[in-house]
DNA sequence: CAGAATCCACCAGGATACTG
DNA sequence: CAGTATCCTGGTGGATTCTG
């Protein structure tokens, strides 16, 4: 069983972190960017369930929170690249942990979550794409 | 800098985890319960910003997802106690990581988040209580 | 290719009041 | 003490359209 080391705080840091990760696509965006999927059009392709607008909004929030850096090349056609900041990178262990936990408990989670009428499509929507991307994208 | 071990998946497990933790008070609730704050009235006191109704809803979802177990004592007055299931406990490293990350970057985060008009009160609302609870609650 | 402006639907979650 | 019903609103995020 899991042993807690620091029983100090209740949830304050928790809420700050939750704020940063608050948004349907933010963890996924951070994850993707960390894997060198850094251009808007690529991200858009990666998340068929998301609109350009929504992605832009969430990326802007991530940028505003200092997790992501945006580089705009003044060309025609325009080119934009996102990258993780240092603090953004420091978030990756959490993202990875979430990813691994979800994967490790997939069968159970899919069962209990499918009971729930609301989420089904949302969580499923992403999975096919995840198959397609099983090969690490190499861009840039 | 952080080294990624498994560049395999993109975000599928991520979404499952996000689903489970999806809800304003869920991580905080799990955290509290893990620290033996297990009775509804205590939880209610712990989160002044939350209504009984909302807490009930989120607890019921957590229960439905198998993260939490609810024990009802058929007494008068009624007594209810929540506890983490095994899989619920397996979530704690993630919660702790979020907590620690938020704490470690508190000053920075509070700055960048306060730029944002919307969140301010939400994240602040919890903090005073966190002071009061700096001593680990001993109940049950 | 990238982004901004509008419009809008939906639901999470807050307020209130009542029951056991 | 615990739970539920009802009502309501604010914000997220989806669809669409237009510019550079």
PDB file of C-alpha atoms (C1' of nucleotides) in Angstrom:
ATOM      1  CA  UNK A   1       0.000   0.000   0.000  1.00  0.00           C
ATOM      2  CA  UNK A   2       1.000   3.522  -0.709  1.00  0.00           C
ATOM      3  CA  UNK A   3       2.931   5.271   2.029  1.00  0.00           C
ATOM      4  CA  UNK A   4       2.454   8.964   2.317  1.00  0.00           C
ATOM      5  CA  UNK A   5       5.619  10.865   3.098  1.00  0.00           C
ATOM      6  CA  UNK A   6       4.452  14.376   3.768  1.00  0.00           C
ATOM      7  CA  UNK A   7       1.068  14.688   5.386  1.00  0.00           C
ATOM      8  CA  UNK A   8       1.615  18.409   5.632  1.00  0.00           C
ATOM      9  CA  UNK A   9      -0.778  20.207   3.377  1.00  0.00           C
ATOM     10  CA  UNK A  10      -4.343  19.469   2.568  1.00  0.00           C
ATOM     11  CA  UNK A  11      -4.896  20.728  -0.896  1.00  0.00           C
ATOM     12  CA  UNK A  12      -3.564  24.158  -1.543  1.00  0.00           C
ATOM     13  CA  UNK A  13      -0.854  23.277  -4.005  1.00  0.00           C
ATOM     14  CA  UNK A  14      -3.388  20.905  -5.414  1.00  0.00           C
ATOM     15  CA  UNK A  15      -5.632  23.695  -6.531  1.00  0.00           C
ATOM     16  CA  UNK A  16      -2.865  25.644  -8.137  1.00  0.00           C
ATOM     17  CA  UNK A  17      -1.857  22.622 -10.143  1.00  0.00           C
ATOM     18  CA  UNK A  18      -5.422  21.901 -11.009  1.00  0.00           C
ATOM     19  CA  UNK A  19      -5.815  25.415 -12.322  1.00  0.00           C
ATOM     20  CA  UNK A  20      -2.887  25.017 -14.656  1.00  0.00           C
ATOM     21  CA  UNK A  21      -4.159  21.701 -15.930  1.00  0.00           C
ATOM     22  CA  UNK A  22      -7.709  22.916 -16.073  1.00  0.00           C
ATOM     23  CA  UNK A  23      -8.990  22.573 -19.611  1.00  0.00           C
ATOM     24  CA  UNK A  24     -10.089  19.677 -21.679  1.00  0.00           C
ATOM     25  CA  UNK A  25      -6.961  19.443 -23.796  1.00  0.00           C
ATOM     26  CA  UNK A  26      -4.245  20.956 -21.685  1.00  0.00           C
ATOM     27  CA  UNK A  27      -2.553  17.836 -20.363  1.00  0.00           C
ATOM     28  CA  UNK A  28      -2.764  16.295 -23.804  1.00  0.00           C
ATOM     29  CA  UNK A  29      -1.342  19.435 -25.371  1.00  0.00           C
ATOM     30  CA  UNK A  30       1.560  19.523 -22.961  1.00  0.00           C
ATOM     31  CA  UNK A  31       2.157  15.877 -23.622  1.00  0.00           C
ATOM     32  CA  UNK A  32       2.090  16.326 -27.361  1.00  0.00           C
ATOM     33  CA  UNK A  33       4.379  19.324 -27.305  1.00  0.00           C
ATOM     34  CA  UNK A  34       6.801  17.457 -25.119  1.00  0.00           C
ATOM     35  CA  UNK A  35       6.938  14.863 -27.850  1.00  0.00           C
ATOM     36  CA  UNK A  36       7.801  17.402 -30.484  1.00  0.00           C
ATOM     37  CA  UNK A  37       4.375  17.836 -31.897  1.00  0.00           C
ATOM     38  CA  UNK A  38       4.755  21.553 -31.788  1.00  0.00           C
ATOM     39  CA  UNK A  39       2.952  23.103 -34.707  1.00  0.00           C
ATOM     40  CA  UNK A  40      -0.707  24.126 -34.534  1.00  0.00           C
ATOM     41  CA  UNK A  41      -1.707  22.212 -37.622  1.00  0.00           C
ATOM     42  CA  UNK A  42      -0.082  19.073 -36.270  1.00  0.00           C
ATOM     43  CA  UNK A  43      -1.775  19.462 -32.929  1.00  0.00           C
ATOM     44  CA  UNK A  44      -5.004  19.999 -34.739  1.00  0.00           C
ATOM     45  CA  UNK A  45      -4.526  16.782 -36.653  1.00  0.00           C
ATOM     46  CA  UNK A  46      -3.541  15.006 -33.467  1.00  0.00           C
ATOM     47  CA  UNK A  47      -6.774  15.948 -31.738  1.00  0.00           C
ATOM     48  CA  UNK A  48      -9.538  15.524 -34.255  1.00  0.00           C
ATOM     49  CA  UNK A  49     -12.032  16.183 -31.496  1.00  0.00           C
ATOM     50  CA  UNK A  50     -10.814  19.703 -30.913  1.00  0.00           C
ATOM     51  CA  UNK A  51     -11.374  22.862 -32.881  1.00  0.00           C
ATOM     52  CA  UNK A  52      -8.659  25.226 -33.858  1.00  0.00           C
ATOM     53  CA  UNK A  53     -10.263  27.823 -31.703  1.00  0.00           C
ATOM     54  CA  UNK A  54     -10.335  25.696 -28.582  1.00  0.00           C
ATOM     55  CA  UNK A  55      -6.762  24.626 -29.061  1.00  0.00           C
ATOM     56  CA  UNK A  56      -5.741  28.226 -29.504  1.00  0.00           C
ATOM     57  CA  UNK A  57      -7.547  29.246 -26.363  1.00  0.00           C
ATOM     58  CA  UNK A  58      -5.986  26.544 -24.266  1.00  0.00           C
ATOM     59  CA  UNK A  59      -2.561  27.097 -25.714  1.00  0.00           C
ATOM     60  CA  UNK A  60      -2.875  30.770 -24.957  1.00  0.00           C
ATOM     61  CA  UNK A  61      -3.759  29.946 -21.386  1.00  0.00           C
ATOM     62  CA  UNK A  62      -0.832  27.599 -21.099  1.00  0.00           C
ATOM     63  CA  UNK A  63       1.326  30.328 -22.517  1.00  0.00           C
ATOM     64  CA  UNK A  64      -0.133  32.852 -20.116  1.00  0.00           C
ATOM     65  CA  UNK A  65       0.620  30.505 -17.260  1.00  0.00           C
ATOM     66  CA  UNK A  66       4.176  30.176 -18.451  1.00  0.00           C
ATOM     67  CA  UNK A  67       4.034  26.490 -19.254  1.00  0.00           C
ATOM     68  CA  UNK A  68       4.532  26.888 -22.957  1.00  0.00           C
ATOM     69  CA  UNK A  69       6.423  29.182 -25.251  1.00  0.00           C
ATOM     70  CA  UNK A  70       5.179  30.280 -28.610  1.00  0.00           C
ATOM     71  CA  UNK A  71       7.483  31.114 -31.438  1.00  0.00           C
ATOM     72  CA  UNK A  72       6.056  32.842 -34.452  1.00  0.00           C
ATOM     73  CA  UNK A  73       8.021  32.922 -37.672  1.00  0.00           C
ATOM     74  CA  UNK A  74       7.045  35.970 -39.697  1.00  0.00           C
ATOM     75  CA  UNK A  75       6.752  34.120 -42.964  1.00  0.00           C
ATOM     76  CA  UNK A  76       4.173  33.432 -45.594  1.00  0.00           C
ATOM     77  CA  UNK A  77       2.593  31.073 -44.924  1.00  0.00           C
ATOM     78  CA  UNK A  78       2.943  31.739 -41.225  1.00  0.00           C
ATOM     79  CA  UNK A  79       4.719  29.223 -39.087  1.00  0.00           C
ATOM     80  CA  UNK A  80       4.250  28.784 -35.375  1.00  0.00           C
ATOM     81  CA  UNK A  81       5.995  26.474 -32.995  1.00  0.00           C
ATOM     82  CA  UNK A  82       5.270  25.765 -29.395  1.00  0.00           C
ATOM     83  CA  UNK A  83       7.711  24.420 -26.869  1.00  0.00           C
ATOM     84  CA  UNK A  84       7.667  23.665 -23.188  1.00  0.00           C
ATOM     85  CA  UNK A  85       9.235  26.080 -20.785  1.00  0.00           C
ATOM     86  CA  UNK A  86      11.324  24.813 -17.941  1.00  0.00           C
ATOM     87  CA  UNK A  87       8.430  24.870 -15.539  1.00  0.00           C
ATOM     88  CA  UNK A  88       6.324  23.294 -18.232  1.00  0.00           C
ATOM     89  CA  UNK A  89       8.781  20.431 -18.392  1.00  0.00           C
ATOM     90  CA  UNK A  90       8.643  20.083 -14.658  1.00  0.00           C
ATOM     91  CA  UNK A  91       5.021  19.159 -15.114  1.00  0.00           C
ATOM     92  CA  UNK A  92       5.809  16.146 -17.228  1.00  0.00           C
ATOM     93  CA  UNK A  93       6.332  13.688 -14.397  1.00  0.00           C
ATOM     94  CA  UNK A  94       2.761  14.381 -13.360  1.00  0.00           C
ATOM     95  CA  UNK A  95       1.467  14.011 -16.881  1.00  0.00           C
ATOM     96  CA  UNK A  96       3.383  10.797 -17.274  1.00  0.00           C
ATOM     97  CA  UNK A  97       2.079   9.519 -13.983  1.00  0.00           C
ATOM     98  CA  UNK A  98      -1.454  10.247 -15.071  1.00  0.00           C
ATOM     99  CA  UNK A  99      -0.830   8.587 -18.369  1.00  0.00           C
ATOM    100  CA  UNK A 100       0.626   5.501 -16.779  1.00  0.00           C
ATOM    101  CA  UNK A 101      -2.029   5.233 -14.155  1.00  0.00           C
ATOM    102  CA  UNK A 102      -4.717   5.490 -16.777  1.00  0.00           C
ATOM    103  CA  UNK A 103      -3.037   2.886 -18.922  1.00  0.00           C
ATOM    104  CA  UNK A 104      -2.349   0.556 -16.034  1.00  0.00           C
ATOM    105  CA  UNK A 105      -5.981   0.608 -14.997  1.00  0.00           C
ATOM    106  CA  UNK A 106      -7.497   0.944 -18.410  1.00  0.00           C
ATOM    107  CA  UNK A 107      -9.758  -2.077 -18.398  1.00  0.00           C
ATOM    108  CA  UNK A 108     -11.174  -1.264 -14.997  1.00  0.00           C
ATOM    109  CA  UNK A 109     -11.563   2.402 -15.758  1.00  0.00           C
ATOM    110  CA  UNK A 110     -13.237   1.845 -19.076  1.00  0.00           C
ATOM    111  CA  UNK A 111     -15.718  -0.372 -17.336  1.00  0.00           C
ATOM    112  CA  UNK A 112     -16.632   1.975 -14.535  1.00  0.00           C
ATOM    113  CA  UNK A 113     -16.580   5.008 -16.754  1.00  0.00           C
ATOM    114  CA  UNK A 114     -18.797   3.462 -19.364  1.00  0.00           C
ATOM    115  CA  UNK A 115     -21.450   3.134 -16.703  1.00  0.00           C
ATOM    116  CA  UNK A 116     -21.428   6.872 -16.782  1.00  0.00           C
ATOM    117  CA  UNK A 117     -23.446   8.041 -19.759  1.00  0.00           C
ATOM    118  CA  UNK A 118     -21.745  11.365 -20.214  1.00  0.00           C
ATOM    119  CA  UNK A 119     -18.073  10.721 -20.727  1.00  0.00           C
ATOM    120  CA  UNK A 120     -18.056   7.796 -23.047  1.00  0.00           C
ATOM    121  CA  UNK A 121     -17.585   9.584 -26.334  1.00  0.00           C
ATOM    122  CA  UNK A 122     -15.149  12.105 -24.965  1.00  0.00           C
ATOM    123  CA  UNK A 123     -12.632   9.613 -23.770  1.00  0.00           C
ATOM    124  CA  UNK A 124     -13.098   7.323 -26.697  1.00  0.00           C
ATOM    125  CA  UNK A 125     -12.735  10.110 -29.212  1.00  0.00           C
ATOM    126  CA  UNK A 126      -9.043  10.342 -28.591  1.00  0.00           C
ATOM    127  CA  UNK A 127      -8.076   6.722 -28.476  1.00  0.00           C
ATOM    128  CA  UNK A 128      -8.069   5.871 -32.193  1.00  0.00           C
ATOM    129  CA  UNK A 129      -5.657   8.678 -32.853  1.00  0.00           C
ATOM    130  CA  UNK A 130      -3.463   7.298 -30.156  1.00  0.00           C
ATOM    131  CA  UNK A 131      -3.121   4.133 -32.168  1.00  0.00           C
ATOM    132  CA  UNK A 132      -2.107   6.049 -35.221  1.00  0.00           C
ATOM    133  CA  UNK A 133       0.508   7.906 -33.299  1.00  0.00           C
ATOM    134  CA  UNK A 134       2.085   4.884 -31.676  1.00  0.00           C
ATOM    135  CA  UNK A 135       5.136   5.768 -33.687  1.00  0.00           C
ATOM    136  CA  UNK A 136       6.711   8.823 -32.191  1.00  0.00           C
ATOM    137  CA  UNK A 137       6.268  11.756 -34.483  1.00  0.00           C
ATOM    138  CA  UNK A 138       9.461  13.305 -35.758  1.00  0.00           C
ATOM    139  CA  UNK A 139       9.030  16.839 -36.953  1.00  0.00           C
ATOM    140  CA  UNK A 140      10.794  20.133 -36.819  1.00  0.00           C
TER     141      UNK A 140
ATOM    142  CA  UNK B   1      15.940  18.356 -17.349  1.00  0.00           C
ATOM    143  CA  UNK B   2      13.261  15.761 -17.232  1.00  0.00           C
ATOM    144  CA  UNK B   3      13.925  12.604 -19.196  1.00  0.00           C
ATOM    145  CA  UNK B   4      10.960  10.814 -20.645  1.00  0.00           C
ATOM    146  CA  UNK B   5      11.122   7.051 -20.392  1.00  0.00           C
ATOM    147  CA  UNK B   6       8.243   5.809 -22.453  1.00  0.00           C
ATOM    148  CA  UNK B   7       7.367   7.893 -25.475  1.00  0.00           C
ATOM    149  CA  UNK B   8       4.816   5.279 -26.437  1.00  0.00           C
ATOM    150  CA  UNK B   9       1.397   6.684 -25.989  1.00  0.00           C
ATOM    151  CA  UNK B  10       0.120  10.106 -26.695  1.00  0.00           C
ATOM    152  CA  UNK B  11      -2.683  10.733 -24.337  1.00  0.00           C
ATOM    153  CA  UNK B  12      -5.139   7.946 -23.979  1.00  0.00           C
ATOM    154  CA  UNK B  13      -4.469   6.945 -20.403  1.00  0.00           C
ATOM    155  CA  UNK B  14      -4.309  10.635 -19.773  1.00  0.00           C
ATOM    156  CA  UNK B  15      -7.948  11.084 -20.577  1.00  0.00           C
ATOM    157  CA  UNK B  16      -9.075   8.228 -18.419  1.00  0.00           C
ATOM    158  CA  UNK B  17      -7.228   9.679 -15.484  1.00  0.00           C
ATOM    159  CA  UNK B  18      -8.533  13.100 -16.239  1.00  0.00           C
ATOM    160  CA  UNK B  19     -12.045  11.748 -16.194  1.00  0.00           C
ATOM    161  CA  UNK B  20     -11.614  10.275 -12.746  1.00  0.00           C
ATOM    162  CA  UNK B  21     -10.130  13.480 -11.410  1.00  0.00           C
ATOM    163  CA  UNK B  22     -12.610  15.615 -13.269  1.00  0.00           C
ATOM    164  CA  UNK B  23     -14.514  17.706 -10.788  1.00  0.00           C
ATOM    165  CA  UNK B  24     -13.664  20.756  -8.822  1.00  0.00           C
ATOM    166  CA  UNK B  25     -13.211  19.002  -5.493  1.00  0.00           C
ATOM    167  CA  UNK B  26     -12.284  15.480  -6.396  1.00  0.00           C
ATOM    168  CA  UNK B  27      -8.537  15.581  -5.906  1.00  0.00           C
ATOM    169  CA  UNK B  28      -9.027  17.519  -2.706  1.00  0.00           C
ATOM    170  CA  UNK B  29     -11.604  15.028  -1.522  1.00  0.00           C
ATOM    171  CA  UNK B  30      -9.353  12.088  -2.219  1.00  0.00           C
ATOM    172  CA  UNK B  31      -6.570  13.869  -0.464  1.00  0.00           C
ATOM    173  CA  UNK B  32      -8.684  14.630   2.556  1.00  0.00           C
ATOM    174  CA  UNK B  33     -10.054  11.129   2.824  1.00  0.00           C
ATOM    175  CA  UNK B  34      -6.568   9.736   2.568  1.00  0.00           C
ATOM    176  CA  UNK B  35      -5.750  11.802   5.610  1.00  0.00           C
ATOM    177  CA  UNK B  36      -8.598  10.382   7.588  1.00  0.00           C
ATOM    178  CA  UNK B  37     -11.015  13.185   7.071  1.00  0.00           C
ATOM    179  CA  UNK B  38     -13.703  10.761   6.204  1.00  0.00           C
ATOM    180  CA  UNK B  39     -17.014  12.041   7.448  1.00  0.00           C
ATOM    181  CA  UNK B  40     -19.261  14.287   5.348  1.00  0.00           C
ATOM    182  CA  UNK B  41     -19.582  16.957   7.998  1.00  0.00           C
ATOM    183  CA  UNK B  42     -15.834  17.116   8.364  1.00  0.00           C
ATOM    184  CA  UNK B  43     -15.312  17.341   4.663  1.00  0.00           C
ATOM    185  CA  UNK B  44     -17.910  20.037   4.545  1.00  0.00           C
ATOM    186  CA  UNK B  45     -16.078  21.992   7.189  1.00  0.00           C
ATOM    187  CA  UNK B  46     -12.809  21.399   5.408  1.00  0.00           C
ATOM    188  CA  UNK B  47     -14.071  22.931   2.179  1.00  0.00           C
ATOM    189  CA  UNK B  48     -16.053  26.002   3.107  1.00  0.00           C
ATOM    190  CA  UNK B  49     -16.324  26.850  -0.562  1.00  0.00           C
ATOM    191  CA  UNK B  50     -18.314  23.749  -1.361  1.00  0.00           C
ATOM    192  CA  UNK B  51     -21.930  22.917  -0.751  1.00  0.00           C
ATOM    193  CA  UNK B  52     -23.116  19.703   0.751  1.00  0.00           C
ATOM    194  CA  UNK B  53     -24.838  18.927  -2.476  1.00  0.00           C
ATOM    195  CA  UNK B  54     -21.749  19.359  -4.633  1.00  0.00           C
ATOM    196  CA  UNK B  55     -19.645  17.315  -2.276  1.00  0.00           C
ATOM    197  CA  UNK B  56     -22.230  14.583  -2.348  1.00  0.00           C
ATOM    198  CA  UNK B  57     -22.306  14.601  -6.104  1.00  0.00           C
ATOM    199  CA  UNK B  58     -18.566  14.344  -6.456  1.00  0.00           C
ATOM    200  CA  UNK B  59     -18.288  11.740  -3.754  1.00  0.00           C
ATOM    201  CA  UNK B  60     -20.928   9.709  -5.492  1.00  0.00           C
ATOM    202  CA  UNK B  61     -18.987   9.930  -8.720  1.00  0.00           C
ATOM    203  CA  UNK B  62     -15.810   8.892  -6.995  1.00  0.00           C
ATOM    204  CA  UNK B  63     -17.700   6.032  -5.492  1.00  0.00           C
ATOM    205  CA  UNK B  64     -19.156   5.114  -8.848  1.00  0.00           C
ATOM    206  CA  UNK B  65     -15.676   5.105 -10.305  1.00  0.00           C
ATOM    207  CA  UNK B  66     -14.507   2.824  -7.547  1.00  0.00           C
ATOM    208  CA  UNK B  67     -12.052   5.247  -5.993  1.00  0.00           C
ATOM    209  CA  UNK B  68     -13.895   5.583  -2.735  1.00  0.00           C
ATOM    210  CA  UNK B  69     -15.987   3.420  -0.501  1.00  0.00           C
ATOM    211  CA  UNK B  70     -18.908   4.653   1.477  1.00  0.00           C
ATOM    212  CA  UNK B  71     -19.927   3.108   4.738  1.00  0.00           C
ATOM    213  CA  UNK B  72     -23.282   4.041   6.199  1.00  0.00           C
ATOM    214  CA  UNK B  73     -24.023   3.312   9.814  1.00  0.00           C
ATOM    215  CA  UNK B  74     -27.758   2.892  10.283  1.00  0.00           C
ATOM    216  CA  UNK B  75     -27.939   5.023  13.402  1.00  0.00           C
ATOM    217  CA  UNK B  76     -29.704   8.083  14.585  1.00  0.00           C
ATOM    218  CA  UNK B  77     -28.189  10.494  13.906  1.00  0.00           C
ATOM    219  CA  UNK B  78     -26.851   8.878  10.766  1.00  0.00           C
ATOM    220  CA  UNK B  79     -23.143   8.328  10.428  1.00  0.00           C
ATOM    221  CA  UNK B  80     -21.253   7.974   7.193  1.00  0.00           C
ATOM    222  CA  UNK B  81     -17.618   7.308   6.558  1.00  0.00           C
ATOM    223  CA  UNK B  82     -15.689   7.341   3.352  1.00  0.00           C
ATOM    224  CA  UNK B  83     -12.476   5.527   2.698  1.00  0.00           C
ATOM    225  CA  UNK B  84     -10.182   5.036  -0.253  1.00  0.00           C
ATOM    226  CA  UNK B  85     -10.295   1.807  -2.166  1.00  0.00           C
ATOM    227  CA  UNK B  86      -7.117   0.150  -3.267  1.00  0.00           C
ATOM    228  CA  UNK B  87      -7.240   1.771  -6.668  1.00  0.00           C
ATOM    229  CA  UNK B  88      -8.131   5.005  -4.974  1.00  0.00           C
ATOM    230  CA  UNK B  89      -4.959   4.757  -2.954  1.00  0.00           C
ATOM    231  CA  UNK B  90      -2.993   4.090  -6.092  1.00  0.00           C
ATOM    232  CA  UNK B  91      -3.983   7.561  -7.155  1.00  0.00           C
ATOM    233  CA  UNK B  92      -2.283   9.208  -4.230  1.00  0.00           C
ATOM    234  CA  UNK B  93       1.181   9.469  -5.751  1.00  0.00           C
ATOM    235  CA  UNK B  94      -0.363  11.585  -8.474  1.00  0.00           C
ATOM    236  CA  UNK B  95      -2.259  13.720  -6.003  1.00  0.00           C
ATOM    237  CA  UNK B  96       0.873  14.163  -3.955  1.00  0.00           C
ATOM    238  CA  UNK B  97       2.854  15.057  -7.020  1.00  0.00           C
ATOM    239  CA  UNK B  98       0.299  17.686  -7.937  1.00  0.00           C
ATOM    240  CA  UNK B  99       0.326  18.989  -4.424  1.00  0.00           C
ATOM    241  CA  UNK B 100       4.074  19.191  -4.297  1.00  0.00           C
ATOM    242  CA  UNK B 101       4.397  20.750  -7.689  1.00  0.00           C
ATOM    243  CA  UNK B 102       1.864  23.390  -6.786  1.00  0.00           C
ATOM    244  CA  UNK B 103       3.595  24.111  -3.525  1.00  0.00           C
ATOM    245  CA  UNK B 104       7.048  24.165  -5.041  1.00  0.00           C
ATOM    246  CA  UNK B 105       5.972  26.707  -7.626  1.00  0.00           C
ATOM    247  CA  UNK B 106       3.486  28.574  -5.515  1.00  0.00           C
ATOM    248  CA  UNK B 107       4.918  32.057  -5.814  1.00  0.00           C
ATOM    249  CA  UNK B 108       5.288  31.807  -9.554  1.00  0.00           C
ATOM    250  CA  UNK B 109       1.897  30.232 -10.039  1.00  0.00           C
ATOM    251  CA  UNK B 110       0.096  32.704  -7.874  1.00  0.00           C
ATOM    252  CA  UNK B 111       1.611  35.469  -9.923  1.00  0.00           C
ATOM    253  CA  UNK B 112       0.708  34.124 -13.321  1.00  0.00           C
ATOM    254  CA  UNK B 113      -2.674  32.931 -12.202  1.00  0.00           C
ATOM    255  CA  UNK B 114      -3.627  36.196 -10.624  1.00  0.00           C
ATOM    256  CA  UNK B 115      -3.198  37.802 -14.018  1.00  0.00           C
ATOM    257  CA  UNK B 116      -6.149  35.671 -14.893  1.00  0.00           C
ATOM    258  CA  UNK B 117      -9.266  37.333 -13.570  1.00  0.00           C
ATOM    259  CA  UNK B 118     -11.359  34.233 -13.230  1.00  0.00           C
ATOM    260  CA  UNK B 119      -9.564  31.848 -10.937  1.00  0.00           C
ATOM    261  CA  UNK B 120      -8.359  34.050  -8.168  1.00  0.00           C
ATOM    262  CA  UNK B 121     -11.039  33.463  -5.596  1.00  0.00           C
ATOM    263  CA  UNK B 122     -11.361  29.797  -6.336  1.00  0.00           C
ATOM    264  CA  UNK B 123      -7.792  28.955  -5.544  1.00  0.00           C
ATOM    265  CA  UNK B 124      -7.589  31.340  -2.652  1.00  0.00           C
ATOM    266  CA  UNK B 125     -10.782  30.065  -1.100  1.00  0.00           C
ATOM    267  CA  UNK B 126      -9.101  26.906   0.020  1.00  0.00           C
ATOM    268  CA  UNK B 127      -5.851  28.225   1.337  1.00  0.00           C
ATOM    269  CA  UNK B 128      -6.947  29.590   4.718  1.00  0.00           C
ATOM    270  CA  UNK B 129      -8.355  26.232   5.640  1.00  0.00           C
ATOM    271  CA  UNK B 130      -5.090  24.702   4.668  1.00  0.00           C
ATOM    272  CA  UNK B 131      -3.378  26.761   7.330  1.00  0.00           C
ATOM    273  CA  UNK B 132      -5.795  25.632   9.952  1.00  0.00           C
ATOM    274  CA  UNK B 133      -5.262  22.055   8.989  1.00  0.00           C
ATOM    275  CA  UNK B 134      -1.494  22.142   9.024  1.00  0.00           C
ATOM    276  CA  UNK B 135      -1.767  19.774  11.917  1.00  0.00           C
ATOM    277  CA  UNK B 136      -2.834  16.437  10.605  1.00  0.00           C
ATOM    278  CA  UNK B 137      -6.402  15.757  11.561  1.00  0.00           C
ATOM    279  CA  UNK B 138      -6.933  12.768  13.784  1.00  0.00           C
ATOM    280  CA  UNK B 139     -10.437  11.426  13.685  1.00  0.00           C
ATOM    281  CA  UNK B 140     -12.263   8.160  13.555  1.00  0.00           C
TER     282      UNK B 140
ATOM    283  C1'  DC C   1      -1.154  27.945 -42.415  1.00  0.00           C
ATOM    284  C1'  DA C   2      -2.542  30.600 -38.341  1.00  0.00           C
ATOM    285  C1'  DG C   3      -5.750  33.254 -35.754  1.00  0.00           C
ATOM    286  C1'  DA C   4      -9.670  36.181 -34.187  1.00  0.00           C
ATOM    287  C1'  DA C   5     -14.712  37.354 -33.739  1.00  0.00           C
ATOM    288  C1'  DT C   6     -19.394  35.666 -32.972  1.00  0.00           C
ATOM    289  C1'  DC C   7     -22.809  32.902 -31.597  1.00  0.00           C
ATOM    290  C1'  DC C   8     -24.596  29.313 -28.793  1.00  0.00           C
ATOM    291  C1'  DA C   9     -25.549  24.929 -26.199  1.00  0.00           C
ATOM    292  C1'  DC C  10     -24.646  22.445 -22.434  1.00  0.00           C
ATOM    293  C1'  DC C  11     -23.473  21.155 -17.894  1.00  0.00           C
ATOM    294  C1'  DA C  12     -20.787  21.682 -13.566  1.00  0.00           C
ATOM    295  C1'  DG C  13     -21.558  23.508  -9.697  1.00  0.00           C
ATOM    296  C1'  DG C  14     -23.587  27.029  -6.432  1.00  0.00           C
ATOM    297  C1'  DA C  15     -27.967  28.643  -3.551  1.00  0.00           C
ATOM    298  C1'  DT C  16     -31.889  27.275  -1.097  1.00  0.00           C
ATOM    299  C1'  DA C  17     -35.134  24.528   1.222  1.00  0.00           C
ATOM    300  C1'  DC C  18     -37.014  20.235   2.669  1.00  0.00           C
ATOM    301  C1'  DT C  19     -36.919  15.123   4.483  1.00  0.00           C
ATOM    302  C1'  DG C  20     -35.255  11.119   7.479  1.00  0.00           C
TER     303       DG C  20
ATOM    304  C1'  DC D   1     -25.976  14.364  10.895  1.00  0.00           C
ATOM    305  C1'  DA D   2     -26.896  13.085   6.102  1.00  0.00           C
ATOM    306  C1'  DG D   3     -29.179  13.304   1.668  1.00  0.00           C
ATOM    307  C1'  DT D   4     -32.146  15.010  -2.082  1.00  0.00           C
ATOM    308  C1'  DA D   5     -35.017  18.140  -5.190  1.00  0.00           C
ATOM    309  C1'  DT D   6     -35.326  22.254  -7.582  1.00  0.00           C
ATOM    310  C1'  DC D   7     -33.757  26.141  -9.687  1.00  0.00           C
ATOM    311  C1'  DC D   8     -30.333  29.102 -11.847  1.00  0.00           C
ATOM    312  C1'  DT D   9     -25.992  31.078 -13.840  1.00  0.00           C
ATOM    313  C1'  DG D  10     -21.435  31.264 -15.632  1.00  0.00           C
ATOM    314  C1'  DG D  11     -18.046  29.443 -18.203  1.00  0.00           C
ATOM    315  C1'  DT D  12     -16.133  25.884 -21.358  1.00  0.00           C
ATOM    316  C1'  DG D  13     -15.745  24.577 -25.498  1.00  0.00           C
ATOM    317  C1'  DG D  14     -17.911  23.499 -30.078  1.00  0.00           C
ATOM    318  C1'  DA D  15     -19.466  25.505 -34.962  1.00  0.00           C
ATOM    319  C1'  DT D  16     -18.891  28.912 -38.243  1.00  0.00           C
ATOM    320  C1'  DT D  17     -16.977  32.625 -40.686  1.00  0.00           C
ATOM    321  C1'  DC D  18     -13.522  36.064 -41.963  1.00  0.00           C
ATOM    322  C1'  DT D  19      -8.676  38.092 -42.171  1.00  0.00           C
ATOM    323  C1'  DG D  20      -3.394  38.119 -43.040  1.00  0.00           C
TER     324       DG D  20
END
